[in-house]
Tab-separated table of C-alpha atoms in Angstrom:
chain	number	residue	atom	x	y	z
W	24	UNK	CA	-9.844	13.962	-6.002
W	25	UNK	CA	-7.406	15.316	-3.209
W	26	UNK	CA	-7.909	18.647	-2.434
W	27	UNK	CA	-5.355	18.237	0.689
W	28	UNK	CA	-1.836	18.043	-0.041
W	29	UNK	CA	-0.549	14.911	0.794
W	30	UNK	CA	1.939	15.950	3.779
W	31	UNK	CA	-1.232	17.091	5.779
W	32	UNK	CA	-3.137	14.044	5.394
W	33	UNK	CA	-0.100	11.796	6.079
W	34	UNK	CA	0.425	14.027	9.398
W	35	UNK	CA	-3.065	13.717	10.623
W	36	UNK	CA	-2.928	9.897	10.196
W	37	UNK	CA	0.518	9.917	12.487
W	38	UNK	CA	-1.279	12.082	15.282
W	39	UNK	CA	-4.300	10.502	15.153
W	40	UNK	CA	-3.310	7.111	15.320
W	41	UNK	CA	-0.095	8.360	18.237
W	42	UNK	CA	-2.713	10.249	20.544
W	43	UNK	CA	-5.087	6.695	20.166
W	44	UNK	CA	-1.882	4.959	21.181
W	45	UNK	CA	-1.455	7.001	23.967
W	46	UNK	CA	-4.794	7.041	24.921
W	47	UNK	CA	-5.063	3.225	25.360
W	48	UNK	CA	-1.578	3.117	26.830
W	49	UNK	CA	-1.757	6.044	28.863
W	50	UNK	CA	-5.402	5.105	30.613
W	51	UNK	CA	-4.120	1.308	31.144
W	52	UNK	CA	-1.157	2.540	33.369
W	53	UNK	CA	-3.362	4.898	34.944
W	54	UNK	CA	-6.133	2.110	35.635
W	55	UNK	CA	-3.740	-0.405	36.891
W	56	UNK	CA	-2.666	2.615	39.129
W	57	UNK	CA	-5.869	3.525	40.398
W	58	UNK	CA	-7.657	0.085	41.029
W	59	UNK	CA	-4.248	-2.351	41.049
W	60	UNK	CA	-6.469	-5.381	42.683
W	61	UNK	CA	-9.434	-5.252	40.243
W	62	UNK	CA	-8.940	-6.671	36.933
W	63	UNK	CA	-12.631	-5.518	35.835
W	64	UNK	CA	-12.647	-1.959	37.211
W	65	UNK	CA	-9.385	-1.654	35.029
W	66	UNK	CA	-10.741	-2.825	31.718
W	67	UNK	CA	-13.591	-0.345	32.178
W	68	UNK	CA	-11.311	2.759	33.356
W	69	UNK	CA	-9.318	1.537	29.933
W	70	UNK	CA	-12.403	1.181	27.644
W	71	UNK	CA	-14.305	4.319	28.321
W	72	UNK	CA	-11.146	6.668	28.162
W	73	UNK	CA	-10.306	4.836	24.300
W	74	UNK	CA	-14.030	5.404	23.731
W	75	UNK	CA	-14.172	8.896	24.179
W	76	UNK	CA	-10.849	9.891	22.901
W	77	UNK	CA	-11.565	7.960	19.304
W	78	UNK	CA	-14.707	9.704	19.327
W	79	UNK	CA	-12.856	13.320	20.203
W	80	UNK	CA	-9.451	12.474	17.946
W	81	UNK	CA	-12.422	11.893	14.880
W	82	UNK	CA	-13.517	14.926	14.815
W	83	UNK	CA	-10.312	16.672	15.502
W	84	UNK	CA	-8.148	14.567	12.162
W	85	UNK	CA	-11.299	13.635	10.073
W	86	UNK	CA	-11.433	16.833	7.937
W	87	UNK	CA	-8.280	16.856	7.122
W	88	UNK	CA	-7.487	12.829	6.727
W	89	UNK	CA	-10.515	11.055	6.901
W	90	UNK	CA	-9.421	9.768	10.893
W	91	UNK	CA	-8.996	5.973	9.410
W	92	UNK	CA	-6.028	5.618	12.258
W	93	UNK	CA	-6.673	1.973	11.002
W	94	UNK	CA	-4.623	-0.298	8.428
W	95	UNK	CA	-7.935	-2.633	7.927
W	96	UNK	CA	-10.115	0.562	7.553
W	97	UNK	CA	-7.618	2.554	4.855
W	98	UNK	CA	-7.226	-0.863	2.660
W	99	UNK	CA	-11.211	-1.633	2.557
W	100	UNK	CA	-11.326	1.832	1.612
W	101	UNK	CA	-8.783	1.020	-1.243
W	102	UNK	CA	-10.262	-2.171	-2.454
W	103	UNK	CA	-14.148	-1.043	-2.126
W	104	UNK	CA	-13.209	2.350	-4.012
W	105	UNK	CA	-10.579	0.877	-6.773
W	106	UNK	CA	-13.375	0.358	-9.564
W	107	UNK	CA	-14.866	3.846	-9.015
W	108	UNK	CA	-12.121	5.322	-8.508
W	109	UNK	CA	-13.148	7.252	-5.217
W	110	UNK	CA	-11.405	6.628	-1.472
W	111	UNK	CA	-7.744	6.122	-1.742
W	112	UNK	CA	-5.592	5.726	-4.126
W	113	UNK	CA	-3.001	2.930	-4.226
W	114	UNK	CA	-0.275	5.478	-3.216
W	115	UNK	CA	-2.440	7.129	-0.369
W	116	UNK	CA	-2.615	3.753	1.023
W	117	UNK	CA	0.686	3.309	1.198
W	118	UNK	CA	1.498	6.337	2.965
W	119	UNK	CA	-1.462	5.920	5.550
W	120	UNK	CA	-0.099	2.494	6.170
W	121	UNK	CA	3.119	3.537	7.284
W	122	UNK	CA	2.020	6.883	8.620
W	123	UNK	CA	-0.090	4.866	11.175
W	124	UNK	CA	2.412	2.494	12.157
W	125	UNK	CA	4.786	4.806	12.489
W	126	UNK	CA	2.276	6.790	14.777
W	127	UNK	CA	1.259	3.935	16.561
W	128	UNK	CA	4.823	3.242	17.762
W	129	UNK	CA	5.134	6.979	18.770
W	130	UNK	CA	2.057	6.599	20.695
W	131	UNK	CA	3.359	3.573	23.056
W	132	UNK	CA	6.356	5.477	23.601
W	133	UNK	CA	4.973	8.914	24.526
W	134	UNK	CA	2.644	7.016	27.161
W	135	UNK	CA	5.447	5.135	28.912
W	136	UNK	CA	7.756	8.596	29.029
W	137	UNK	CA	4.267	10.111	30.541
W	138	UNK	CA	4.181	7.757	33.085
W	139	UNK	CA	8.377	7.531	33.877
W	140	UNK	CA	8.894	4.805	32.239
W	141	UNK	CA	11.692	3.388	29.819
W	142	UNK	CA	10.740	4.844	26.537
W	143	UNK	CA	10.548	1.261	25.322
W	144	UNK	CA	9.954	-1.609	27.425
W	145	UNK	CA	8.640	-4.796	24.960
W	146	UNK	CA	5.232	-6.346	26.730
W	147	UNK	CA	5.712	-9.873	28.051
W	148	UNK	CA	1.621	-10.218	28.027
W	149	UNK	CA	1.112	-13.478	26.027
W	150	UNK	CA	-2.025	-12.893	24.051
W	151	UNK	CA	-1.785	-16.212	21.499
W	152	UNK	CA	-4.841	-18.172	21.487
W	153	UNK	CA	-7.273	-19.365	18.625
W	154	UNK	CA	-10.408	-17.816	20.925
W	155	UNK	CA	-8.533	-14.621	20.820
W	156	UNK	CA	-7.871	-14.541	17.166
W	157	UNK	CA	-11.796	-15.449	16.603
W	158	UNK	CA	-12.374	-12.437	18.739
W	159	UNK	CA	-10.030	-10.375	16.558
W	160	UNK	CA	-12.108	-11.453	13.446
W	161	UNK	CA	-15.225	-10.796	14.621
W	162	UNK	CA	-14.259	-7.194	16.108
W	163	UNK	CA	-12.531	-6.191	12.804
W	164	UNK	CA	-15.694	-7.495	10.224
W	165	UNK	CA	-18.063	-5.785	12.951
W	166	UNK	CA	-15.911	-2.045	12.607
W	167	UNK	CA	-16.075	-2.277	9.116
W	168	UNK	CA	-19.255	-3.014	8.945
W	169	UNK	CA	-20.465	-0.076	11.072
W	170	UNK	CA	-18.329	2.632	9.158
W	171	UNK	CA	-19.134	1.845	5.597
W	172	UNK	CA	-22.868	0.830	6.734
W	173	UNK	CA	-22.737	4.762	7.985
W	174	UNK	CA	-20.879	6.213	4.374
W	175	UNK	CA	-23.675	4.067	2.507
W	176	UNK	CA	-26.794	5.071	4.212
W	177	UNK	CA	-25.676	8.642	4.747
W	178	UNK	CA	-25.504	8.688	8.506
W	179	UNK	CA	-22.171	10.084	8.794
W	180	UNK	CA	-22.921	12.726	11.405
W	181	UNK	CA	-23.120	9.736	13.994
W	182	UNK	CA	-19.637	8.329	12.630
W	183	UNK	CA	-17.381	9.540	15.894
W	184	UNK	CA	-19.967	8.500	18.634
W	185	UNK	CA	-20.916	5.318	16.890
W	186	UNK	CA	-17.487	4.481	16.259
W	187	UNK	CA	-15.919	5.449	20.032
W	188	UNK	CA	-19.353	3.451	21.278
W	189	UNK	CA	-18.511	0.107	19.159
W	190	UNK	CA	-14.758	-0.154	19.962
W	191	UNK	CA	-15.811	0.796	24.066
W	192	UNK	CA	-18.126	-2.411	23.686
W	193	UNK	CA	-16.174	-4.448	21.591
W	194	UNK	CA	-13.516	-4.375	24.860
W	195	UNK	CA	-16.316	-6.395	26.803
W	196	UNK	CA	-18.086	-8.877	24.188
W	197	UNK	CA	-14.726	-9.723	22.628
W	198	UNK	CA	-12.555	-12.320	24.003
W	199	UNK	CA	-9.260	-10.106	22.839
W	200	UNK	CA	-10.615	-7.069	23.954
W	201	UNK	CA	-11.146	-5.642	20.614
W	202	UNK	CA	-7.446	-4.027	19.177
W	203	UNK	CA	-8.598	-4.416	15.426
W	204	UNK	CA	-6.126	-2.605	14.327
W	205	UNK	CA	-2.760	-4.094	13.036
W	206	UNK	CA	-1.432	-0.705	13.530
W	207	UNK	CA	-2.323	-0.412	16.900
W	208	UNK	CA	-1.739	-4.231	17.644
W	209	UNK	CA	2.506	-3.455	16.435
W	210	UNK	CA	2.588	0.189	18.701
W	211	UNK	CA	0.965	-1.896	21.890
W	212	UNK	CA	3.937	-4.275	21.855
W	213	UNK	CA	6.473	-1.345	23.192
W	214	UNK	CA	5.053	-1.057	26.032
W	215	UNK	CA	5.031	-3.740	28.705
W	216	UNK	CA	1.984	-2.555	31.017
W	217	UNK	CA	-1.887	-3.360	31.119
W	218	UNK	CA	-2.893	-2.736	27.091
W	219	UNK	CA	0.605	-4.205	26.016
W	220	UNK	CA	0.853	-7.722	23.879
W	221	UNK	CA	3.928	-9.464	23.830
W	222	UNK	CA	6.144	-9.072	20.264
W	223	UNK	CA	5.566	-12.935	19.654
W	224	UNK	CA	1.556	-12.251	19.955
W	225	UNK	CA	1.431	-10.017	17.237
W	226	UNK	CA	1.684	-11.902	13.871
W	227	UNK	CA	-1.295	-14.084	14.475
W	228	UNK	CA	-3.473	-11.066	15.600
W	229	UNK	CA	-2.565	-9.335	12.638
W	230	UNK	CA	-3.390	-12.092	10.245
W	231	UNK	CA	-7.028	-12.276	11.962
W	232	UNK	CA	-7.305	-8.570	11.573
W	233	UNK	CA	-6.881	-9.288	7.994
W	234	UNK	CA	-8.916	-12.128	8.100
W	235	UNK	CA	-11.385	-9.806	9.906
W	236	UNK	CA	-10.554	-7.330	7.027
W	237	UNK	CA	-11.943	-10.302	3.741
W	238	UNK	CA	-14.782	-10.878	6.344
W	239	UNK	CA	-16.338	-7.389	6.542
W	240	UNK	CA	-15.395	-6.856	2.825
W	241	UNK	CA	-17.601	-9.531	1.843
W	242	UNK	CA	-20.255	-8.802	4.373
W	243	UNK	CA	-20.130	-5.403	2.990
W	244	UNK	CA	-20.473	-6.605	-1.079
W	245	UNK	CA	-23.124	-8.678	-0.293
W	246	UNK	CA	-25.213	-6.108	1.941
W	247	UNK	CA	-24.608	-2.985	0.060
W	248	UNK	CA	-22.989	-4.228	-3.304
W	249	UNK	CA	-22.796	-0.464	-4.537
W	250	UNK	CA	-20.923	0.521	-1.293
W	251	UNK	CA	-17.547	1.430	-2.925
W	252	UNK	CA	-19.572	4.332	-5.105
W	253	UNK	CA	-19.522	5.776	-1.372
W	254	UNK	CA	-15.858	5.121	-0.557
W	255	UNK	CA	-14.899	8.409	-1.373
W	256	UNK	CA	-16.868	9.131	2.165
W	257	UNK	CA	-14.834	7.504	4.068
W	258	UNK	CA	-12.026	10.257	3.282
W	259	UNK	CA	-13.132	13.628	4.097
W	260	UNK	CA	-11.991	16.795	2.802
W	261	UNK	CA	-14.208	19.785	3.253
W	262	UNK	CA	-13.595	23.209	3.781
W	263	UNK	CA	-14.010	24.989	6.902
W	264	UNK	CA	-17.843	26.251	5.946
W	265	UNK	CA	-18.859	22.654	4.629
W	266	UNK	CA	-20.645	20.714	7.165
W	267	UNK	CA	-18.269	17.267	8.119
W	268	UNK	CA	-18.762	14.527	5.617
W	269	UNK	CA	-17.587	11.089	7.296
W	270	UNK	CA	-14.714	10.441	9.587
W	271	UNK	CA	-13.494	6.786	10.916
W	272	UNK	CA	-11.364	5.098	12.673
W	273	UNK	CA	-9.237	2.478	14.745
W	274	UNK	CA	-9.083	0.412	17.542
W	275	UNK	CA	-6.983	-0.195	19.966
């Protein structure tokens, strides 16, 4: 099914998911910089410089990887695709999994050195409450919803806008401010400014990412039972004269 070696796909999945990092990192610092004595100003200057660079970092990795940048997204891709036999494969996943991690790690650090700081300085920003972990549920069922909704129904031209514009609003009507990403969630805990969550935080939002992850996989089964026929979608590999196919993401 792979027409791109492995090693590429792998690398785009470490960039992607480092330059998100450093995206949400990097425009935190820069927010609490620019407006230090207004909380709300900050979380805006934060969520519409992630929005726009998911959107851009889409379209720059999604030919070659499929831009999942996302642990949650790369295993429904898995799961909804197994019986068909289209998305990824079980070894694919594994390598995404780590190749995301691994990137989102990079990412934390690349921001703080950006900004002089101690390449790693572990967040004290305690971030464990149920209400936060509901929010983490509902913002991780919601992204999956939108991006297979999009393979199914053959909207995938909108995939980088509609993604960037969910995970800017999912900052404001979630109580956690959206990370959805387990990936992401591990990388923000090396750095101890505005987007950072403190290394004890992090289990419990990762288990209601997953829980967010059995959420929008049933939502999904139950609205478009025939959805994993289009999980091949959701990993794009076309050639330079092919028009783009479908590209998703992460969160921060």
């Amino acid at each position: 099914m792979h027409s791109i070696a492995p090693w590429r796909r792998l690398l785009a999945e470490f960039l992607g998911t480092a330059l998100l990092v450093t995206a949400v990192v990097g425009s935190g610092i820069m927010a609490s910089t620019l407006s230090p004595n207004d909380i709300g100003l900050q979380l805006l200057e934060n969520s519409v410089a992630t929005a726009f660079a998911l959107g851009a970092l889409i379209l720059t990795f999604g030919p070659v990887s499929g831009a999942h940048f996302n642990p949650v997204v790369s295993a429904a891709d898995w799961f909804l695709g197994r019986r068909t036999r289209t998305g990824l494969t079980g070894t694919d996943l594994t390598g995404y999994l780590a190749a995301q991690t691994a990137g989102a790690i990079a990412g934390s650090i690349l921001a703080n050195l950006m900004f002089d700081l101690a390449a790693v300085t572990f967040s004290t920003k305690d971030r464990a409450a149920g209400h936060l972990w509901l929010g983490e549920v509902v913002a991780t069922a919601g992204l999956l919803l939108l991006i297979f909704a999009l393979a199914r129904s053959g909207r995938a031209a909108v995939a980088p806008a509609a993604v960037g514009a969910y995970i800017g609003a999912a900052y404001w009507f979630t109580s956690s401010t959206s990370f959805a990403n387990p990936a992401v969630t591990i990388g923000r805990a090396f750095t101890d400014t505005f987007a950072g969550i403190a290394p004890a935080s992090v289990p419990w939002f990762v288990v209601a990412q997953l829980g967010g992850l059995l959420v929008g996989v049933g939502l999904l089964l139950a609205l478009y039972p025939s959805v994993g026929t289009t999980a091949g979608e959701v990993v794009v590999e076309k050639t330079a004269d092919e028009p783009l196919s479908f590209c998703v993401e992460e969160s921060p």
